[in-house]
GROMACS .gro file of N, CA and C in nm:
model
  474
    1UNK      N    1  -3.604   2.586  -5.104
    1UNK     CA    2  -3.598   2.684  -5.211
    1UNK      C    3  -3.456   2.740  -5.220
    2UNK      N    4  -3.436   2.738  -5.321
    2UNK     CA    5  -3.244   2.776  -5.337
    2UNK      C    6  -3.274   2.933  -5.380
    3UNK      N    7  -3.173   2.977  -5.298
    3UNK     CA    8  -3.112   3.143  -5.387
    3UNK      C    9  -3.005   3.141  -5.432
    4UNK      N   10  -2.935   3.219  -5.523
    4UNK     CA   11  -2.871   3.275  -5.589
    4UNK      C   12  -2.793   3.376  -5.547
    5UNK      N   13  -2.841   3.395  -5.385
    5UNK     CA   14  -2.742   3.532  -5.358
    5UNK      C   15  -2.594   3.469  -5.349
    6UNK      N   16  -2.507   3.582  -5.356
    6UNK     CA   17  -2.338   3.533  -5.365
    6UNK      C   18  -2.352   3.526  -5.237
    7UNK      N   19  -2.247   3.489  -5.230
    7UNK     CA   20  -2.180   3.429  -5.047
    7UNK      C   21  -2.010   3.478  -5.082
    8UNK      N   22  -2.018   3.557  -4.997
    8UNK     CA   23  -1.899   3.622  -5.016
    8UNK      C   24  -1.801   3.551  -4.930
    9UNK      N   25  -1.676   3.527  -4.962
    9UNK     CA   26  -1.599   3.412  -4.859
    9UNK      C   27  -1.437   3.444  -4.938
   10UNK      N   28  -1.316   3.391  -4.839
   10UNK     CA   29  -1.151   3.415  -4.843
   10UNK      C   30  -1.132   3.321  -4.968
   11UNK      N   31  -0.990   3.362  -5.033
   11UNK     CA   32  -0.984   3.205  -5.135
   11UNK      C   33  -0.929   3.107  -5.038
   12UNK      N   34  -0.923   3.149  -4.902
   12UNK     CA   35  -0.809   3.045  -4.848
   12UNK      C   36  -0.947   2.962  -4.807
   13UNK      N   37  -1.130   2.985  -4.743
   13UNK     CA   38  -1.219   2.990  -4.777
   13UNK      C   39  -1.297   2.876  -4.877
   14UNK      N   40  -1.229   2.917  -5.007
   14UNK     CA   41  -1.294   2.813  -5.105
   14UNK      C   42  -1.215   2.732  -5.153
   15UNK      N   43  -1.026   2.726  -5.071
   15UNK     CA   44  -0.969   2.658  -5.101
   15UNK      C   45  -0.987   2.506  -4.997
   16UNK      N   46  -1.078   2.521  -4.813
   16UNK     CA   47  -1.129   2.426  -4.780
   16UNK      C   48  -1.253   2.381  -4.837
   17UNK      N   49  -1.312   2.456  -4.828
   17UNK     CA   50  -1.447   2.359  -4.940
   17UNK      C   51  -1.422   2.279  -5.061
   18UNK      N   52  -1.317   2.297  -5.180
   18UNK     CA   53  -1.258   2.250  -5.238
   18UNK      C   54  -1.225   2.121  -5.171
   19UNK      N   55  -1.144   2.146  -5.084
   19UNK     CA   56  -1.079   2.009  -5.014
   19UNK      C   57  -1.200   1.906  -4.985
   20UNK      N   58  -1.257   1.971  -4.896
   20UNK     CA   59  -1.406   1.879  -4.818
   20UNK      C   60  -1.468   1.817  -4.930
   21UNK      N   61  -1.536   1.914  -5.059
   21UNK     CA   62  -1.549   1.875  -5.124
   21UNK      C   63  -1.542   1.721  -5.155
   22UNK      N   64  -1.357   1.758  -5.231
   22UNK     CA   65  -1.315   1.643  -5.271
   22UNK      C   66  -1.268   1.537  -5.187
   23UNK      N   67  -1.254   1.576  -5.043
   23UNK     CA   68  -1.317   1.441  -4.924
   23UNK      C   69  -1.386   1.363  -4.934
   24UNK      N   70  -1.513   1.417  -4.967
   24UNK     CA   71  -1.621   1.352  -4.966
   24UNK      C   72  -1.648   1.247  -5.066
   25UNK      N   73  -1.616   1.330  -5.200
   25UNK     CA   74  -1.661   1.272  -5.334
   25UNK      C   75  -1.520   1.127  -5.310
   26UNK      N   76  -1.469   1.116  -5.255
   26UNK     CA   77  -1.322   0.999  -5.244
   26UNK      C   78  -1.409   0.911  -5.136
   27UNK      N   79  -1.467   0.931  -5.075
   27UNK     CA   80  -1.541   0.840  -4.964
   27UNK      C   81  -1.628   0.748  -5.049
   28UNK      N   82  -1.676   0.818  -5.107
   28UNK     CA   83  -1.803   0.799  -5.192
   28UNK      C   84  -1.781   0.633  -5.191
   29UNK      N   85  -1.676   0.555  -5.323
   29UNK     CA   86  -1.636   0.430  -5.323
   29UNK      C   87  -1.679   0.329  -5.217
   30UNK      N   88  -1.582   0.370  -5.108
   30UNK     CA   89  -1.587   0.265  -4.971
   30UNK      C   90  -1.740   0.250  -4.919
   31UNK      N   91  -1.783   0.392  -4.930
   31UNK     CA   92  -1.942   0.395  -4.869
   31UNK      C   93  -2.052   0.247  -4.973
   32UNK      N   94  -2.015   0.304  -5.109
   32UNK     CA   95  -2.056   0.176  -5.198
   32UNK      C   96  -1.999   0.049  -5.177
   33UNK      N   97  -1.882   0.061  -5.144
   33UNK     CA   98  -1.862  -0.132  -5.092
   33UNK      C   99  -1.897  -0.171  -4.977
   34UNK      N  100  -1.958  -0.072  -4.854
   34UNK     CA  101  -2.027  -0.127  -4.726
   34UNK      C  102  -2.139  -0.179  -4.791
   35UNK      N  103  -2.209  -0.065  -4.869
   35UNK     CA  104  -2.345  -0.082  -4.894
   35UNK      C  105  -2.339  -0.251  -4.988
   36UNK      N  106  -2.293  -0.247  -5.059
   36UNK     CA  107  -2.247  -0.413  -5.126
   36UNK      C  108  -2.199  -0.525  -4.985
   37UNK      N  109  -2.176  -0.498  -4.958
   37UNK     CA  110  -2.083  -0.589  -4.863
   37UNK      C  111  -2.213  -0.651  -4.742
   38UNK      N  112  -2.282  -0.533  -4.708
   38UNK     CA  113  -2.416  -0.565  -4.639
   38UNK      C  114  -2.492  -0.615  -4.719
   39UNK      N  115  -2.528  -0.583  -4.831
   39UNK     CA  116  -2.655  -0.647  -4.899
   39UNK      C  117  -2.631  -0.782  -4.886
   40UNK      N  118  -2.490  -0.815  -4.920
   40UNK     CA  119  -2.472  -0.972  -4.956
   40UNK      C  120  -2.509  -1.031  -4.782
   41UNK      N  121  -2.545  -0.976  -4.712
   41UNK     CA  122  -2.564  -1.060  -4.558
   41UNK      C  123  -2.711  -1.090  -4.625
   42UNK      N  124  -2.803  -1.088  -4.679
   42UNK     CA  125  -2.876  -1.114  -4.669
   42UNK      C  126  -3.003  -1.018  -4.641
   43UNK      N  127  -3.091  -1.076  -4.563
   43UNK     CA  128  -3.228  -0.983  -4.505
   43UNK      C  129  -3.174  -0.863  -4.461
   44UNK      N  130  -3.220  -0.768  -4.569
   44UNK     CA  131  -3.218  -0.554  -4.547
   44UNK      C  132  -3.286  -0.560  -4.428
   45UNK      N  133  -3.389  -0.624  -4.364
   45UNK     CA  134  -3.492  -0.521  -4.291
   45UNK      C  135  -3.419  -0.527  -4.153
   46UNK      N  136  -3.344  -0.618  -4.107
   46UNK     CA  137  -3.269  -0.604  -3.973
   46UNK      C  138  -3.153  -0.593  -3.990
   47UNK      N  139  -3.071  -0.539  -4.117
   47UNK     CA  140  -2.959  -0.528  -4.153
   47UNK      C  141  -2.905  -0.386  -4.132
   48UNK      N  142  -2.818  -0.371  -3.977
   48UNK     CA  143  -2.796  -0.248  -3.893
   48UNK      C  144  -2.656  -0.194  -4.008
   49UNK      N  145  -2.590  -0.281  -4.116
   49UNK     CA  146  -2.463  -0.242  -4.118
   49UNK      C  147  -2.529  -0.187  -4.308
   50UNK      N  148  -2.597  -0.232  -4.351
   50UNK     CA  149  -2.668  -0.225  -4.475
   50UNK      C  150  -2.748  -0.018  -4.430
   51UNK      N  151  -2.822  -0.036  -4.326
   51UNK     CA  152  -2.896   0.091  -4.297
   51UNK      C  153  -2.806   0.180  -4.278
   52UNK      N  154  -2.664   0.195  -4.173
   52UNK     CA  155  -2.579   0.270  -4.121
   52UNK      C  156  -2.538   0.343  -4.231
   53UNK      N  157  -2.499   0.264  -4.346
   53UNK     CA  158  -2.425   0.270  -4.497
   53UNK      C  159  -2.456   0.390  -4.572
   54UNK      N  160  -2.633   0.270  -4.600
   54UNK     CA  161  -2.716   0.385  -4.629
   54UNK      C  162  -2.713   0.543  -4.589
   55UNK      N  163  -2.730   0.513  -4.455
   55UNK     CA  164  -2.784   0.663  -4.384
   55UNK      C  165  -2.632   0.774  -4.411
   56UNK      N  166  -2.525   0.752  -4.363
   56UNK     CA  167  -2.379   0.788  -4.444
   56UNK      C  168  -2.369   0.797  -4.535
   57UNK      N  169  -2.416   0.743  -4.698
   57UNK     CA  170  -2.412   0.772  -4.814
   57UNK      C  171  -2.532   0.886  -4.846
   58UNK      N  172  -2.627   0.886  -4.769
   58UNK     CA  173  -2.718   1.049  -4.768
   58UNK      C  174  -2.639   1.133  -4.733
   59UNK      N  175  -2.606   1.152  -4.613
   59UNK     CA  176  -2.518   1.268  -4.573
   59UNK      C  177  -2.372   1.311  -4.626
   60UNK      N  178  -2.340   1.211  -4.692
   60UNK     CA  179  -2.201   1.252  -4.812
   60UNK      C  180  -2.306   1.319  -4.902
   61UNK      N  181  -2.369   1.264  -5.006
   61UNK     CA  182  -2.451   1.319  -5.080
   61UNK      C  183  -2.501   1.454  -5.056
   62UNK      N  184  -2.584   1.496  -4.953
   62UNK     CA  185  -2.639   1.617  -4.842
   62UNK      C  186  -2.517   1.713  -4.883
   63UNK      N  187  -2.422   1.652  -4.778
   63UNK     CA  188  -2.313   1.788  -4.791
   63UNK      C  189  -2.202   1.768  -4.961
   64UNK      N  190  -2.192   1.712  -4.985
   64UNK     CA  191  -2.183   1.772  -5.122
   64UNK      C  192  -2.233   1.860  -5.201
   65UNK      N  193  -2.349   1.808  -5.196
   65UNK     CA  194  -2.480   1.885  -5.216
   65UNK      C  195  -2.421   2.048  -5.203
   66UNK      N  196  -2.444   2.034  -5.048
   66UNK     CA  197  -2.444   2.157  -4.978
   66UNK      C  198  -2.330   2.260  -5.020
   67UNK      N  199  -2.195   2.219  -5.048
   67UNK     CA  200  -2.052   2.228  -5.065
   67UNK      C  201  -2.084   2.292  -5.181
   68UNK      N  202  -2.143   2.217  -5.310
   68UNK     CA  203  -2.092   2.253  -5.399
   68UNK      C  204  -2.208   2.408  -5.475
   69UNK      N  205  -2.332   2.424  -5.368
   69UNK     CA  206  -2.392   2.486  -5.383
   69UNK      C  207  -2.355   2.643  -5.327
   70UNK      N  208  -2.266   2.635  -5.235
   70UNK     CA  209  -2.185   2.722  -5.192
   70UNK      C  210  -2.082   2.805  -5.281
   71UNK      N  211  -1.996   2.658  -5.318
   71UNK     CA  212  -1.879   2.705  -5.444
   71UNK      C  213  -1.945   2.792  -5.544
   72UNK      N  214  -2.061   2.700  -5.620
   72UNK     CA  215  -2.155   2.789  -5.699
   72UNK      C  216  -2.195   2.969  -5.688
   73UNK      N  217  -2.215   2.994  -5.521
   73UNK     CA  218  -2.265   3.090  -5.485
   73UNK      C  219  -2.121   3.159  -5.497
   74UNK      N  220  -2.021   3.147  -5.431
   74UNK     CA  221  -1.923   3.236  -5.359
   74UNK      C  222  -1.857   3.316  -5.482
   75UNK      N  223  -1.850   3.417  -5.395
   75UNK     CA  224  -1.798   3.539  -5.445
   75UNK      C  225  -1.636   3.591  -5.368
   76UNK      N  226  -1.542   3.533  -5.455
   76UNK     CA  227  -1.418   3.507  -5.345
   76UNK      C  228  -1.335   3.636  -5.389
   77UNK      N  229  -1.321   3.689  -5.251
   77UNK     CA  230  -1.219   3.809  -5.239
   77UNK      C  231  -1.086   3.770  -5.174
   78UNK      N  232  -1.047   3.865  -5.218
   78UNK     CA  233  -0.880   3.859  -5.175
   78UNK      C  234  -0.835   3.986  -5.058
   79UNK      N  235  -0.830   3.976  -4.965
   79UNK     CA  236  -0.805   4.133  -4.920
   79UNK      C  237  -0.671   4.187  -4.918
   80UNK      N  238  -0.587   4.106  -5.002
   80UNK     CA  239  -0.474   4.194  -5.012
   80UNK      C  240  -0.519   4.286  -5.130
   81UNK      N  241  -0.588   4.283  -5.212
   81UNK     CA  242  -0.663   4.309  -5.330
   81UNK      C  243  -0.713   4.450  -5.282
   82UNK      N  244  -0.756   4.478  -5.178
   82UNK     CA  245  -0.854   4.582  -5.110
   82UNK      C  246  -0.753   4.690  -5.047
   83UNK      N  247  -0.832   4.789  -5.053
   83UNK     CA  248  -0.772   4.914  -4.963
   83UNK      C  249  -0.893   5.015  -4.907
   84UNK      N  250  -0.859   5.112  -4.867
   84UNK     CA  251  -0.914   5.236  -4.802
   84UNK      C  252  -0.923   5.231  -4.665
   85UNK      N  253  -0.992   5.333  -4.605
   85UNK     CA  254  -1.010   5.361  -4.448
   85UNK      C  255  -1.162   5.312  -4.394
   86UNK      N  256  -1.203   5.245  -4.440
   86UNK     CA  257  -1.350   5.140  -4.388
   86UNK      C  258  -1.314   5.008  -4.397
   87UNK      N  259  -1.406   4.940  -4.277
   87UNK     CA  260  -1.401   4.853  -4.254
   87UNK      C  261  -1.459   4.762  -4.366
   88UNK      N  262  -1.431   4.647  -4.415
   88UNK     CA  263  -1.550   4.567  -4.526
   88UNK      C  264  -1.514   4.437  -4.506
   89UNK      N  265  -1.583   4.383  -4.562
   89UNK     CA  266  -1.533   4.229  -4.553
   89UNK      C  267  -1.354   4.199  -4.619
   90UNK      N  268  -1.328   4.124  -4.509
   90UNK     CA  269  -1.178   4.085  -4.546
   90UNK      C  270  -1.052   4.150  -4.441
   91UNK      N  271  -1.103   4.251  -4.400
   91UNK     CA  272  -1.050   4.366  -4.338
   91UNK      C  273  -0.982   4.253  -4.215
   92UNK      N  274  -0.896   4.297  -4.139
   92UNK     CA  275  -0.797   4.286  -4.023
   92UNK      C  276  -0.837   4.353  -3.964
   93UNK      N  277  -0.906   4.386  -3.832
   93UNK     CA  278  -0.918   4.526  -3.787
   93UNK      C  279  -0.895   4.476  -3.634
   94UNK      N  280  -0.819   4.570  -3.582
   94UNK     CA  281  -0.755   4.544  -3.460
   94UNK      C  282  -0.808   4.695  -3.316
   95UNK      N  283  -0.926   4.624  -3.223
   95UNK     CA  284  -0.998   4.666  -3.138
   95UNK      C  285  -0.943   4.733  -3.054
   96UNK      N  286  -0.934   4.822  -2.912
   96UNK     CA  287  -0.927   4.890  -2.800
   96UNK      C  288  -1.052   4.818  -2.732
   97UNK      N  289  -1.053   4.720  -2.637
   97UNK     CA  290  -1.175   4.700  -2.576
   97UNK      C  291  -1.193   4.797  -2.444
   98UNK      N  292  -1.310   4.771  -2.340
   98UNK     CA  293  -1.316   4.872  -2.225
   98UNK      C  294  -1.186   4.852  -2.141
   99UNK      N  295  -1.098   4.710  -2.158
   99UNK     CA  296  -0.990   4.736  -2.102
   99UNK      C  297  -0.846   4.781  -2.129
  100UNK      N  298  -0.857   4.863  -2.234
  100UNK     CA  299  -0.774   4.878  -2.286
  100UNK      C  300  -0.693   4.808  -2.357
  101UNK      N  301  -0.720   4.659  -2.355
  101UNK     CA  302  -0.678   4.560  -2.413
  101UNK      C  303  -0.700   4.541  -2.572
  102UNK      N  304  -0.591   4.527  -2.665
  102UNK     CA  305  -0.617   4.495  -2.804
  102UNK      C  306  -0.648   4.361  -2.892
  103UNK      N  307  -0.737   4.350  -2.950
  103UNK     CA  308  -0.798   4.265  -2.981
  103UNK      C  309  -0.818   4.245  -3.149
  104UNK      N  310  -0.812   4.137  -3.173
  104UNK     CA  311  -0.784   4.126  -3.361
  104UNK      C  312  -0.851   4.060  -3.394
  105UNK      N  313  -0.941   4.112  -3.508
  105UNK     CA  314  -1.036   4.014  -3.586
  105UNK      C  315  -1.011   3.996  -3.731
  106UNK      N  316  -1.075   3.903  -3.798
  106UNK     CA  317  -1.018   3.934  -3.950
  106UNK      C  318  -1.192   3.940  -3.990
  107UNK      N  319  -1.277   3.983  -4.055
  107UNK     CA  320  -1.410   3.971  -4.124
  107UNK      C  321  -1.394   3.892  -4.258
  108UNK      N  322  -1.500   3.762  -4.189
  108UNK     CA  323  -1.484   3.637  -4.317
  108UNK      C  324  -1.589   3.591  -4.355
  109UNK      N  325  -1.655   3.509  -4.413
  109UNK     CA  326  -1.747   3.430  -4.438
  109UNK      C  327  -1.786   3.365  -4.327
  110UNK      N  328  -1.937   3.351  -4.338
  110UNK     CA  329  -1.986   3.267  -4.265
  110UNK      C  330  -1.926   3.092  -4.276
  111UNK      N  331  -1.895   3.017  -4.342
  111UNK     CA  332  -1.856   2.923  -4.328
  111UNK      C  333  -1.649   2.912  -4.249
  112UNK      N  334  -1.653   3.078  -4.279
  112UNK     CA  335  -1.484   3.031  -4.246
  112UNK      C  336  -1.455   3.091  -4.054
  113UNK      N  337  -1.571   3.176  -4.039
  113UNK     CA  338  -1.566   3.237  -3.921
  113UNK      C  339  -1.526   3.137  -3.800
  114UNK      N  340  -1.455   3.177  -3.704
  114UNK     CA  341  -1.370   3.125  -3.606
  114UNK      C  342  -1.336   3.172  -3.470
  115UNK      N  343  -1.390   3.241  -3.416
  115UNK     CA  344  -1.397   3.311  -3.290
  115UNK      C  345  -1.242   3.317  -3.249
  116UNK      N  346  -1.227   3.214  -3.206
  116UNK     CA  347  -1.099   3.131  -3.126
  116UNK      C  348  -0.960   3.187  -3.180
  117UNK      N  349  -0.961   3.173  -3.349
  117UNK     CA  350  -0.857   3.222  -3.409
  117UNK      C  351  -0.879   3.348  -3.465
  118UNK      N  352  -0.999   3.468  -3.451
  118UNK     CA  353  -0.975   3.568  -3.456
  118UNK      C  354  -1.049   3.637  -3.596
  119UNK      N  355  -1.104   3.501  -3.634
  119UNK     CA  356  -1.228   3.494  -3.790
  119UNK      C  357  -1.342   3.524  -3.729
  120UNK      N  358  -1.390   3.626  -3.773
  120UNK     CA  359  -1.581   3.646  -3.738
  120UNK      C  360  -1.663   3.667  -3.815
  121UNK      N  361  -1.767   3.637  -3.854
  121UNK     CA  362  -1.846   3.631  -3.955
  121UNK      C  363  -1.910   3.779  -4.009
  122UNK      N  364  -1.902   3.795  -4.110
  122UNK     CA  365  -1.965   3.940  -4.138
  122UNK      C  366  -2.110   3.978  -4.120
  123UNK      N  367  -2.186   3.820  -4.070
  123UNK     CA  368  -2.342   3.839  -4.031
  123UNK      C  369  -2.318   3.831  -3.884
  124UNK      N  370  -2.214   3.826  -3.806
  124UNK     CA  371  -2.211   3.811  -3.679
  124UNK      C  372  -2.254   3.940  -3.570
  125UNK      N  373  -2.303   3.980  -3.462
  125UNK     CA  374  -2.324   4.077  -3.430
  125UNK      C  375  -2.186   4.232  -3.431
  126UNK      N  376  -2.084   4.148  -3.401
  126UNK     CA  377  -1.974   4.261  -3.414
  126UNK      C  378  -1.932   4.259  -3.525
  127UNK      N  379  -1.943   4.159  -3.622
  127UNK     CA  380  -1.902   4.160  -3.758
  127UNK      C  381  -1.964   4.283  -3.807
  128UNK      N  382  -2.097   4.275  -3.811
  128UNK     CA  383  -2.227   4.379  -3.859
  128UNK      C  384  -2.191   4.543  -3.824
  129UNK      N  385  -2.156   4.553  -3.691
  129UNK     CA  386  -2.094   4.658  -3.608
  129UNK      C  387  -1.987   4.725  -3.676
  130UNK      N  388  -1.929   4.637  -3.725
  130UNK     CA  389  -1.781   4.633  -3.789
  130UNK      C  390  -1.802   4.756  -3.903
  131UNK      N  391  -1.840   4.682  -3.979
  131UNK     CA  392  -1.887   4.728  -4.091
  131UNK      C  393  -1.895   4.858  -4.166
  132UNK      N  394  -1.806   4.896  -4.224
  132UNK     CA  395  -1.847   5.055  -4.238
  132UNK      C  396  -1.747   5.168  -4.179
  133UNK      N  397  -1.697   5.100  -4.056
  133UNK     CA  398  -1.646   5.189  -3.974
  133UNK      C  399  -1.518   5.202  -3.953
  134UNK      N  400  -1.437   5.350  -3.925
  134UNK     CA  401  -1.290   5.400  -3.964
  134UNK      C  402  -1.239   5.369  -3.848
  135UNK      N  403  -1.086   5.408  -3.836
  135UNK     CA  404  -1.068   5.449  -3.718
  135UNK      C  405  -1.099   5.537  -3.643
  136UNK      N  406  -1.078   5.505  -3.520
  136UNK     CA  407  -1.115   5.622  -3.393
  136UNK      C  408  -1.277   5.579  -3.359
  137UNK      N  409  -1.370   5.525  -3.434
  137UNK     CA  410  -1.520   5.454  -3.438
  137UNK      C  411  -1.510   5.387  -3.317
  138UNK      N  412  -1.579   5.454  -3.224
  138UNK     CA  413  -1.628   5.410  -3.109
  138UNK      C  414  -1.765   5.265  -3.133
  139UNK      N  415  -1.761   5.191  -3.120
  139UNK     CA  416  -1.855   5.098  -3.128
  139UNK      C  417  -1.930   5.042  -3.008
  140UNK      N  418  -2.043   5.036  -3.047
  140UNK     CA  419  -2.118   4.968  -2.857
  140UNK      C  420  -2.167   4.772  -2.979
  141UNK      N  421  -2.176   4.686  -2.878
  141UNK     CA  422  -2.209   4.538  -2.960
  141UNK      C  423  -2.287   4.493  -2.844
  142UNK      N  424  -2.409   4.426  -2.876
  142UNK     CA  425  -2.457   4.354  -2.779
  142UNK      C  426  -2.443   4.204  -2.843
  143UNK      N  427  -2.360   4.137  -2.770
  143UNK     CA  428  -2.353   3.985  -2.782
  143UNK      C  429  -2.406   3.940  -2.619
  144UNK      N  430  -2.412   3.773  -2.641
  144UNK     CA  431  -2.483   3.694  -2.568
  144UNK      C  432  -2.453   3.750  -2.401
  145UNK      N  433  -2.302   3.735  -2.430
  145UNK     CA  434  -2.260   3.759  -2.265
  145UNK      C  435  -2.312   3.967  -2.200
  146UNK      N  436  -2.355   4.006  -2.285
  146UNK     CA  437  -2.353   4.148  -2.232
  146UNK      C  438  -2.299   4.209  -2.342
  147UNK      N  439  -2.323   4.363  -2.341
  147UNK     CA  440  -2.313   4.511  -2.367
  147UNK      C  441  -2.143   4.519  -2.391
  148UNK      N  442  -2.060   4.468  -2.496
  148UNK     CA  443  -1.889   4.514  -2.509
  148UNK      C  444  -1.899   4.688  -2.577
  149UNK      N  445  -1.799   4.717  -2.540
  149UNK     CA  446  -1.750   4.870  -2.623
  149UNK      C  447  -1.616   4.833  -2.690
  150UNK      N  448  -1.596   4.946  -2.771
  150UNK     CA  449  -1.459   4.867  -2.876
  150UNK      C  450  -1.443   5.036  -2.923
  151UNK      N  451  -1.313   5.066  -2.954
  151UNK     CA  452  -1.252   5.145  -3.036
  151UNK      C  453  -1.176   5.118  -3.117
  152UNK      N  454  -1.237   5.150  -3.278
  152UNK     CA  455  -1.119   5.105  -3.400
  152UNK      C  456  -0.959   5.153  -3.358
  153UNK      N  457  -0.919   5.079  -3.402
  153UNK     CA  458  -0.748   5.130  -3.387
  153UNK      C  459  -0.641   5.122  -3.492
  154UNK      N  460  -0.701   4.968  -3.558
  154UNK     CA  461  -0.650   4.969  -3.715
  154UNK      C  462  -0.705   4.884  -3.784
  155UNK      N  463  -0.702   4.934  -3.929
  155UNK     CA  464  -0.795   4.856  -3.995
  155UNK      C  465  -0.648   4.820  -4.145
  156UNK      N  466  -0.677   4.625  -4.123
  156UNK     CA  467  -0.539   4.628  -4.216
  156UNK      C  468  -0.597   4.509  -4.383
  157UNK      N  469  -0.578   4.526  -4.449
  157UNK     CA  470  -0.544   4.436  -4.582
  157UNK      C  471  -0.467   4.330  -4.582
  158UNK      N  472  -0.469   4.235  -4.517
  158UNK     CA  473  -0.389   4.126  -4.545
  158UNK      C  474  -0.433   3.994  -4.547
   0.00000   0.00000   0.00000
């Protein structure tokens, strides 16, 4: 069952889906000349290079599918675009953890979120946490590993 809700996401965001996108739809071709190229072997029913083809030309299809149902949905912000003293999607906001240590997140879309490089999803547990909140916002997060604490410190537009 499909919805209609927006999916809020970066343009930098819908500028990879774009890409993947049009990855995919460029594959498309070659995937049709395996699928030709096997038929001509002859007998489909033990034909491993005819099925493989197949099964790869679903899943291009699938995530296209999927891709372009997204594009459809998204609702693309800019956060240089944005201002004030709350946190919202797009935001930069840069942590105080219990060790005094500072820590930087940017709040993104679920498809662009990134732990590693500092992207977290706005449905994510600290994303959610995030949310709303100024500086000086003491925050408690329960993620997988345990109970973190966090103090806002800055919240930036870029």
């Amino acid at each position: 069952m499909a919805t209609v809700d927006k999916m809020p996401m970066l343009v930098e965001g819908q500028r990879m889906l774009i890409e993947e996108v049009g990855r995919l739809k460029a594959e498309r071709p070659d995937v049709i000349d395996a699928i030709e190229e096997a038929r001509a072997h002859g007998d489909l029913s033990e034909n491993a290079e005819y099925h493989a083809a197949k099964e790869r030309q679903g899943q291009i299809e699938a995530m296209i599918a999927d891709i372009e149902d997204r594009l459809s949905r998204a609702q693309v912000i800019d956060p240089r675009d944005l201002s004030g003293d709350k946190i919202v999607f797009g935001a930069t906001v840069t942590l105080v953890d219990e060790d005094n240590k500072p820590v930087k997140y940017q709040i993104v879309g679920q498809t662009e979120a990134d732990a590693k490089s500092g992207r977290i999803s706005y449905n994510s547990p600290l994303g959610r946490a995030l949310i709303g909140r100024k500086v000086d916002d003491e925050i408690e997060v329960t993620v997988p590993s345990g109970d973190r604490y966090y103090v806002v410190s800055k919240i930036e537009f870029i």
